[in-house]
PDB file of C-alpha atoms in Angstrom:
ATOM      1  CA  UNK T  20      73.623 109.204 117.049  1.00  0.00           C
ATOM      2  CA  UNK T  21      74.102 109.994 113.462  1.00  0.00           C
ATOM      3  CA  UNK T  22      77.435 111.468 114.126  1.00  0.00           C
ATOM      4  CA  UNK T  23      78.537 108.456 116.052  1.00  0.00           C
ATOM      5  CA  UNK T  24      77.350 106.029 113.525  1.00  0.00           C
ATOM      6  CA  UNK T  25      79.474 108.068 110.853  1.00  0.00           C
ATOM      7  CA  UNK T  26      82.365 108.060 112.970  1.00  0.00           C
ATOM      8  CA  UNK T  27      82.014 104.205 113.423  1.00  0.00           C
ATOM      9  CA  UNK T  28      81.535 103.578 109.718  1.00  0.00           C
ATOM     10  CA  UNK T  29      84.873 105.598 109.153  1.00  0.00           C
ATOM     11  CA  UNK T  30      86.732 103.863 111.890  1.00  0.00           C
ATOM     12  CA  UNK T  31      85.584 100.378 110.429  1.00  0.00           C
ATOM     13  CA  UNK T  32      86.559 101.409 106.825  1.00  0.00           C
ATOM     14  CA  UNK T  33      89.967 102.559 108.013  1.00  0.00           C
ATOM     15  CA  UNK T  34      90.434  99.360 110.116  1.00  0.00           C
ATOM     16  CA  UNK T  35      89.594  97.303 106.886  1.00  0.00           C
ATOM     17  CA  UNK T  36      92.014  99.204 104.782  1.00  0.00           C
ATOM     18  CA  UNK T  37      94.871  99.042 107.323  1.00  0.00           C
ATOM     19  CA  UNK T  38      94.258  95.303 107.659  1.00  0.00           C
ATOM     20  CA  UNK T  39      94.399  94.661 103.960  1.00  0.00           C
ATOM     21  CA  UNK T  40      97.400  96.934 103.421  1.00  0.00           C
ATOM     22  CA  UNK T  41      99.310  95.094 105.967  1.00  0.00           C
ATOM     23  CA  UNK T  42      98.191  91.580 104.564  1.00  0.00           C
ATOM     24  CA  UNK T  43      98.842  92.678 100.829  1.00  0.00           C
ATOM     25  CA  UNK T  44     102.396  93.809 101.869  1.00  0.00           C
ATOM     26  CA  UNK T  45     103.123  90.484 103.860  1.00  0.00           C
ATOM     27  CA  UNK T  46     101.503  87.836 101.649  1.00  0.00           C
ATOM     28  CA  UNK T  47     100.942  89.561  98.393  1.00  0.00           C
ATOM     29  CA  UNK T  48      97.610  90.706  96.871  1.00  0.00           C
ATOM     30  CA  UNK T  49      96.715  87.562  95.183  1.00  0.00           C
ATOM     31  CA  UNK T  50      97.374  85.256  98.222  1.00  0.00           C
ATOM     32  CA  UNK T  51      95.463  87.592 100.503  1.00  0.00           C
ATOM     33  CA  UNK T  52      91.682  86.709 100.831  1.00  0.00           C
ATOM     34  CA  UNK T  53      88.651  88.777 101.934  1.00  0.00           C
ATOM     35  CA  UNK T  54      88.136  86.394 104.823  1.00  0.00           C
ATOM     36  CA  UNK T  55      91.612  87.233 105.954  1.00  0.00           C
ATOM     37  CA  UNK T  56      91.213  90.802 105.765  1.00  0.00           C
ATOM     38  CA  UNK T  57      87.939  90.701 107.669  1.00  0.00           C
ATOM     39  CA  UNK T  58      89.441  88.486 110.365  1.00  0.00           C
ATOM     40  CA  UNK T  59      92.469  90.757 110.787  1.00  0.00           C
ATOM     41  CA  UNK T  60      90.041  93.695 111.132  1.00  0.00           C
ATOM     42  CA  UNK T  61      87.776  91.826 113.576  1.00  0.00           C
ATOM     43  CA  UNK T  62      84.713  91.992 111.462  1.00  0.00           C
ATOM     44  CA  UNK T  63      82.643  89.570 109.376  1.00  0.00           C
ATOM     45  CA  UNK T  64      83.306  89.089 105.498  1.00  0.00           C
ATOM     46  CA  UNK T  65      79.648  90.425 105.230  1.00  0.00           C
ATOM     47  CA  UNK T  66      80.819  93.517 106.747  1.00  0.00           C
ATOM     48  CA  UNK T  67      83.737  93.987 104.334  1.00  0.00           C
ATOM     49  CA  UNK T  68      81.255  94.091 101.474  1.00  0.00           C
ATOM     50  CA  UNK T  69      79.363  96.779 103.079  1.00  0.00           C
ATOM     51  CA  UNK T  70      82.245  98.920 102.353  1.00  0.00           C
ATOM     52  CA  UNK T  71      83.969  97.617  99.341  1.00  0.00           C
ATOM     53  CA  UNK T  72      82.602  95.528  96.236  1.00  0.00           C
ATOM     54  CA  UNK T  73      85.969  93.721  95.838  1.00  0.00           C
ATOM     55  CA  UNK T  74      89.354  93.645  97.724  1.00  0.00           C
ATOM     56  CA  UNK T  75      91.238  95.705  95.059  1.00  0.00           C
ATOM     57  CA  UNK T  76      88.912  98.652  96.083  1.00  0.00           C
ATOM     58  CA  UNK T  77      90.778  98.836  99.493  1.00  0.00           C
ATOM     59  CA  UNK T  78      93.856 100.272  97.688  1.00  0.00           C
ATOM     60  CA  UNK T  79      92.086 103.372  96.659  1.00  0.00           C
ATOM     61  CA  UNK T  80      92.636 105.059 100.013  1.00  0.00           C
ATOM     62  CA  UNK T  81      89.802 107.494  99.397  1.00  0.00           C
ATOM     63  CA  UNK T  82      90.936 108.412  95.859  1.00  0.00           C
ATOM     64  CA  UNK T  83      87.277 109.447  94.906  1.00  0.00           C
ATOM     65  CA  UNK T  84      87.250 111.862  97.828  1.00  0.00           C
ATOM     66  CA  UNK T  85      90.739 113.179  97.037  1.00  0.00           C
ATOM     67  CA  UNK T  86      89.833 113.753  93.491  1.00  0.00           C
ATOM     68  CA  UNK T  87      86.902 115.867  94.507  1.00  0.00           C
ATOM     69  CA  UNK T  88      89.216 117.694  96.799  1.00  0.00           C
ATOM     70  CA  UNK T  89      91.693 118.213  94.017  1.00  0.00           C
ATOM     71  CA  UNK T  90      88.877 119.819  91.889  1.00  0.00           C
ATOM     72  CA  UNK T  91      87.833 122.222  94.776  1.00  0.00           C
ATOM     73  CA  UNK T  92      91.376 123.441  95.382  1.00  0.00           C
ATOM     74  CA  UNK T  93      92.314 123.861  91.698  1.00  0.00           C
ATOM     75  CA  UNK T  94      89.050 125.755  91.215  1.00  0.00           C
ATOM     76  CA  UNK T  95      89.791 128.240  94.096  1.00  0.00           C
ATOM     77  CA  UNK T  96      93.384 129.191  92.788  1.00  0.00           C
ATOM     78  CA  UNK T  97      93.637 132.693  91.231  1.00  0.00           C
ATOM     79  CA  UNK T  98      92.794 132.513  87.583  1.00  0.00           C
ATOM     80  CA  UNK T  99      95.914 134.598  86.522  1.00  0.00           C
ATOM     81  CA  UNK T 100      98.107 131.832  87.809  1.00  0.00           C
ATOM     82  CA  UNK T 101      99.583 130.076  84.951  1.00  0.00           C
ATOM     83  CA  UNK T 102      98.407 126.309  84.306  1.00  0.00           C
ATOM     84  CA  UNK T 103     101.764 124.736  85.083  1.00  0.00           C
ATOM     85  CA  UNK T 104     102.061 126.604  88.520  1.00  0.00           C
ATOM     86  CA  UNK T 105      98.265 125.997  89.402  1.00  0.00           C
ATOM     87  CA  UNK T 106      98.456 122.094  88.423  1.00  0.00           C
ATOM     88  CA  UNK T 107     101.846 121.806  90.577  1.00  0.00           C
ATOM     89  CA  UNK T 108     100.425 123.928  93.433  1.00  0.00           C
ATOM     90  CA  UNK T 109      97.414 121.863  94.026  1.00  0.00           C
ATOM     91  CA  UNK T 110      99.191 118.749  93.705  1.00  0.00           C
ATOM     92  CA  UNK T 111     101.787 119.922  96.153  1.00  0.00           C
ATOM     93  CA  UNK T 112      98.832 120.779  98.708  1.00  0.00           C
ATOM     94  CA  UNK T 113      97.372 117.340  98.134  1.00  0.00           C
ATOM     95  CA  UNK T 114     100.722 115.833  98.935  1.00  0.00           C
ATOM     96  CA  UNK T 115     100.869 117.481 102.291  1.00  0.00           C
ATOM     97  CA  UNK T 116      97.686 115.502 103.149  1.00  0.00           C
ATOM     98  CA  UNK T 117      99.768 112.239 102.835  1.00  0.00           C
ATOM     99  CA  UNK T 118     102.699 113.385 105.151  1.00  0.00           C
ATOM    100  CA  UNK T 119     100.899 111.749 108.249  1.00  0.00           C
ATOM    101  CA  UNK T 120     100.219 108.528 106.172  1.00  0.00           C
ATOM    102  CA  UNK T 121     103.674 107.456 105.146  1.00  0.00           C
ATOM    103  CA  UNK T 122     103.422 103.984 106.639  1.00  0.00           C
ATOM    104  CA  UNK T 123     100.046 103.360 104.826  1.00  0.00           C
ATOM    105  CA  UNK T 124     101.667 104.765 101.474  1.00  0.00           C
ATOM    106  CA  UNK T 125     104.658 102.395 101.840  1.00  0.00           C
ATOM    107  CA  UNK T 126     102.411  99.395 102.588  1.00  0.00           C
ATOM    108  CA  UNK T 127     100.340 100.462  99.337  1.00  0.00           C
ATOM    109  CA  UNK T 128     103.490 100.507  97.261  1.00  0.00           C
ATOM    110  CA  UNK T 129     104.433  96.987  98.584  1.00  0.00           C
ATOM    111  CA  UNK T 130     101.016  95.722  97.645  1.00  0.00           C
ATOM    112  CA  UNK T 131     101.059  97.317  94.206  1.00  0.00           C
ATOM    113  CA  UNK T 132     104.698  95.615  93.766  1.00  0.00           C
ATOM    114  CA  UNK T 133     102.964  92.247  94.452  1.00  0.00           C
ATOM    115  CA  UNK T 134     100.354  92.288  91.702  1.00  0.00           C
ATOM    116  CA  UNK T 135     100.149  93.389  88.148  1.00  0.00           C
ATOM    117  CA  UNK T 136      96.675  93.749  88.361  1.00  0.00           C
ATOM    118  CA  UNK T 137      96.855  96.228  91.286  1.00  0.00           C
ATOM    119  CA  UNK T 138      99.603  98.280  89.362  1.00  0.00           C
ATOM    120  CA  UNK T 139      96.906  98.676  86.516  1.00  0.00           C
ATOM    121  CA  UNK T 140      94.336  99.815  88.714  1.00  0.00           C
ATOM    122  CA  UNK T 141      96.917 102.516  90.040  1.00  0.00           C
ATOM    123  CA  UNK T 142      97.735 103.544  86.561  1.00  0.00           C
ATOM    124  CA  UNK T 143      94.196 103.930  85.900  1.00  0.00           C
ATOM    125  CA  UNK T 144      93.694 106.072  88.888  1.00  0.00           C
ATOM    126  CA  UNK T 145      96.635 108.276  87.950  1.00  0.00           C
ATOM    127  CA  UNK T 146      95.037 108.832  84.381  1.00  0.00           C
ATOM    128  CA  UNK T 147      91.849 109.792  86.007  1.00  0.00           C
ATOM    129  CA  UNK T 148      93.624 112.467  88.202  1.00  0.00           C
ATOM    130  CA  UNK T 149      95.460 113.672  85.106  1.00  0.00           C
ATOM    131  CA  UNK T 150      92.356 113.797  83.084  1.00  0.00           C
ATOM    132  CA  UNK T 151      90.635 115.652  85.904  1.00  0.00           C
ATOM    133  CA  UNK T 152      93.544 118.225  86.158  1.00  0.00           C
ATOM    134  CA  UNK T 153      93.251 118.842  82.459  1.00  0.00           C
ATOM    135  CA  UNK T 154      89.532 119.545  82.608  1.00  0.00           C
ATOM    136  CA  UNK T 155      89.763 121.879  85.468  1.00  0.00           C
ATOM    137  CA  UNK T 156      92.528 123.678  83.674  1.00  0.00           C
ATOM    138  CA  UNK T 157      90.287 124.059  80.823  1.00  0.00           C
ATOM    139  CA  UNK T 158      87.267 125.322  82.840  1.00  0.00           C
ATOM    140  CA  UNK T 159      89.588 127.959  84.494  1.00  0.00           C
ATOM    141  CA  UNK T 160      90.178 129.181  80.847  1.00  0.00           C
ATOM    142  CA  UNK T 161      86.415 129.291  80.172  1.00  0.00           C
ATOM    143  CA  UNK T 162      86.709 126.267  77.739  1.00  0.00           C
ATOM    144  CA  UNK T 163      84.508 123.098  77.794  1.00  0.00           C
ATOM    145  CA  UNK T 164      87.096 120.766  76.895  1.00  0.00           C
ATOM    146  CA  UNK T 165      90.912 120.571  77.634  1.00  0.00           C
ATOM    147  CA  UNK T 166      93.263 121.589  74.804  1.00  0.00           C
ATOM    148  CA  UNK T 167      96.624 119.483  73.990  1.00  0.00           C
ATOM    149  CA  UNK T 168      98.284 122.098  76.184  1.00  0.00           C
ATOM    150  CA  UNK T 169      96.166 121.400  79.101  1.00  0.00           C
ATOM    151  CA  UNK T 170      96.591 117.456  78.682  1.00  0.00           C
ATOM    152  CA  UNK T 171     100.328 117.861  78.561  1.00  0.00           C
ATOM    153  CA  UNK T 172     100.606 120.303  81.553  1.00  0.00           C
ATOM    154  CA  UNK T 173      98.456 117.733  83.480  1.00  0.00           C
ATOM    155  CA  UNK T 174     100.544 114.825  82.338  1.00  0.00           C
ATOM    156  CA  UNK T 175     103.992 116.577  83.282  1.00  0.00           C
ATOM    157  CA  UNK T 176     102.260 117.642  86.695  1.00  0.00           C
ATOM    158  CA  UNK T 177     101.251 113.810  87.513  1.00  0.00           C
ATOM    159  CA  UNK T 178     104.437 112.646  86.363  1.00  0.00           C
ATOM    160  CA  UNK T 179     106.402 114.835  88.719  1.00  0.00           C
ATOM    161  CA  UNK T 180     103.966 113.567  91.389  1.00  0.00           C
ATOM    162  CA  UNK T 181     104.628 109.896  90.801  1.00  0.00           C
ATOM    163  CA  UNK T 182     108.535 110.466  90.525  1.00  0.00           C
ATOM    164  CA  UNK T 183     108.422 112.487  93.923  1.00  0.00           C
ATOM    165  CA  UNK T 184     106.322 109.909  95.732  1.00  0.00           C
ATOM    166  CA  UNK T 185     108.634 107.195  94.395  1.00  0.00           C
ATOM    167  CA  UNK T 186     111.739 109.023  95.783  1.00  0.00           C
ATOM    168  CA  UNK T 187     109.941 109.794  99.036  1.00  0.00           C
ATOM    169  CA  UNK T 188     109.134 106.059  99.643  1.00  0.00           C
ATOM    170  CA  UNK T 189     112.536 104.787  98.684  1.00  0.00           C
ATOM    171  CA  UNK T 190     114.446 107.475 100.711  1.00  0.00           C
ATOM    172  CA  UNK T 191     113.182 107.659 104.485  1.00  0.00           C
ATOM    173  CA  UNK T 192     115.108 110.877 104.970  1.00  0.00           C
ATOM    174  CA  UNK T 193     113.442 112.642 102.081  1.00  0.00           C
ATOM    175  CA  UNK T 194     110.959 115.446 101.980  1.00  0.00           C
ATOM    176  CA  UNK T 195     107.993 114.869  99.829  1.00  0.00           C
ATOM    177  CA  UNK T 196     106.923 118.576  99.465  1.00  0.00           C
ATOM    178  CA  UNK T 197     110.544 119.447  98.812  1.00  0.00           C
ATOM    179  CA  UNK T 198     110.702 116.830  96.217  1.00  0.00           C
ATOM    180  CA  UNK T 199     107.682 118.202  94.408  1.00  0.00           C
ATOM    181  CA  UNK T 200     109.067 121.656  94.521  1.00  0.00           C
ATOM    182  CA  UNK T 201     112.364 120.568  93.015  1.00  0.00           C
ATOM    183  CA  UNK T 202     110.534 118.605  90.444  1.00  0.00           C
ATOM    184  CA  UNK T 203     108.544 121.775  89.419  1.00  0.00           C
ATOM    185  CA  UNK T 204     111.832 123.976  89.353  1.00  0.00           C
ATOM    186  CA  UNK T 205     113.630 121.186  87.211  1.00  0.00           C
ATOM    187  CA  UNK T 206     110.725 121.267  84.746  1.00  0.00           C
ATOM    188  CA  UNK T 207     110.199 125.050  84.323  1.00  0.00           C
ATOM    189  CA  UNK T 208     113.433 126.692  85.604  1.00  0.00           C
ATOM    190  CA  UNK T 209     111.726 128.715  88.202  1.00  0.00           C
ATOM    191  CA  UNK T 210     110.657 127.952  91.844  1.00  0.00           C
ATOM    192  CA  UNK T 211     107.249 127.151  92.697  1.00  0.00           C
ATOM    193  CA  UNK T 212     105.743 130.069  94.665  1.00  0.00           C
ATOM    194  CA  UNK T 213     102.851 130.264  96.764  1.00  0.00           C
ATOM    195  CA  UNK T 214      99.896 131.834  94.850  1.00  0.00           C
ATOM    196  CA  UNK T 215      99.352 135.334  95.706  1.00  0.00           C
ATOM    197  CA  UNK T 216     102.996 136.072  97.117  1.00  0.00           C
ATOM    198  CA  UNK T 217     105.295 138.192  95.189  1.00  0.00           C
ATOM    199  CA  UNK T 218     107.113 136.374  92.331  1.00  0.00           C
ATOM    200  CA  UNK T 219     104.096 134.032  91.563  1.00  0.00           C
ATOM    201  CA  UNK T 220     103.538 133.855  87.997  1.00  0.00           C
TER     202      UNK T 220
END
């Protein structure tokens, strides 16, 4: 029963997210009410607030969970892998998780375009990912706090991620992972190689 309840909660949350993303893209964020989202998802507004404190939280698409996954994956990489390659590789593997969610990513982008408030929230989320990357890179080096070099490396990796996602959304024929690989190679002058394989740095 516990497993069934958990699956139902996940399903309801996903229905609310999908309803909100569609409405935000169609009507704009500011013109979309919580009541409209709940109606589209076939639940009550009270149910909405069991999952989200406010309607802007719907746009997170599990960022807290994904950020925890980023920490786990980065921490598991070989310590002799240099920082730039480690940051790029972990974001590359995270991007693979989005490949099956292209439609949702496109709807989210349309929602962000409709609201300066949402764009600010998205920018804060990216800064949080950047800070997390820098912190874990420092931990890999046995440091309590990231250095300037760690922060620069994290910033470059996240900027590449943003550029790749923008290209992927605007060009239906593009390959997100290939774009991230190309971005890394452009910045560092060498292809990104899977950790542990010959040629990795």
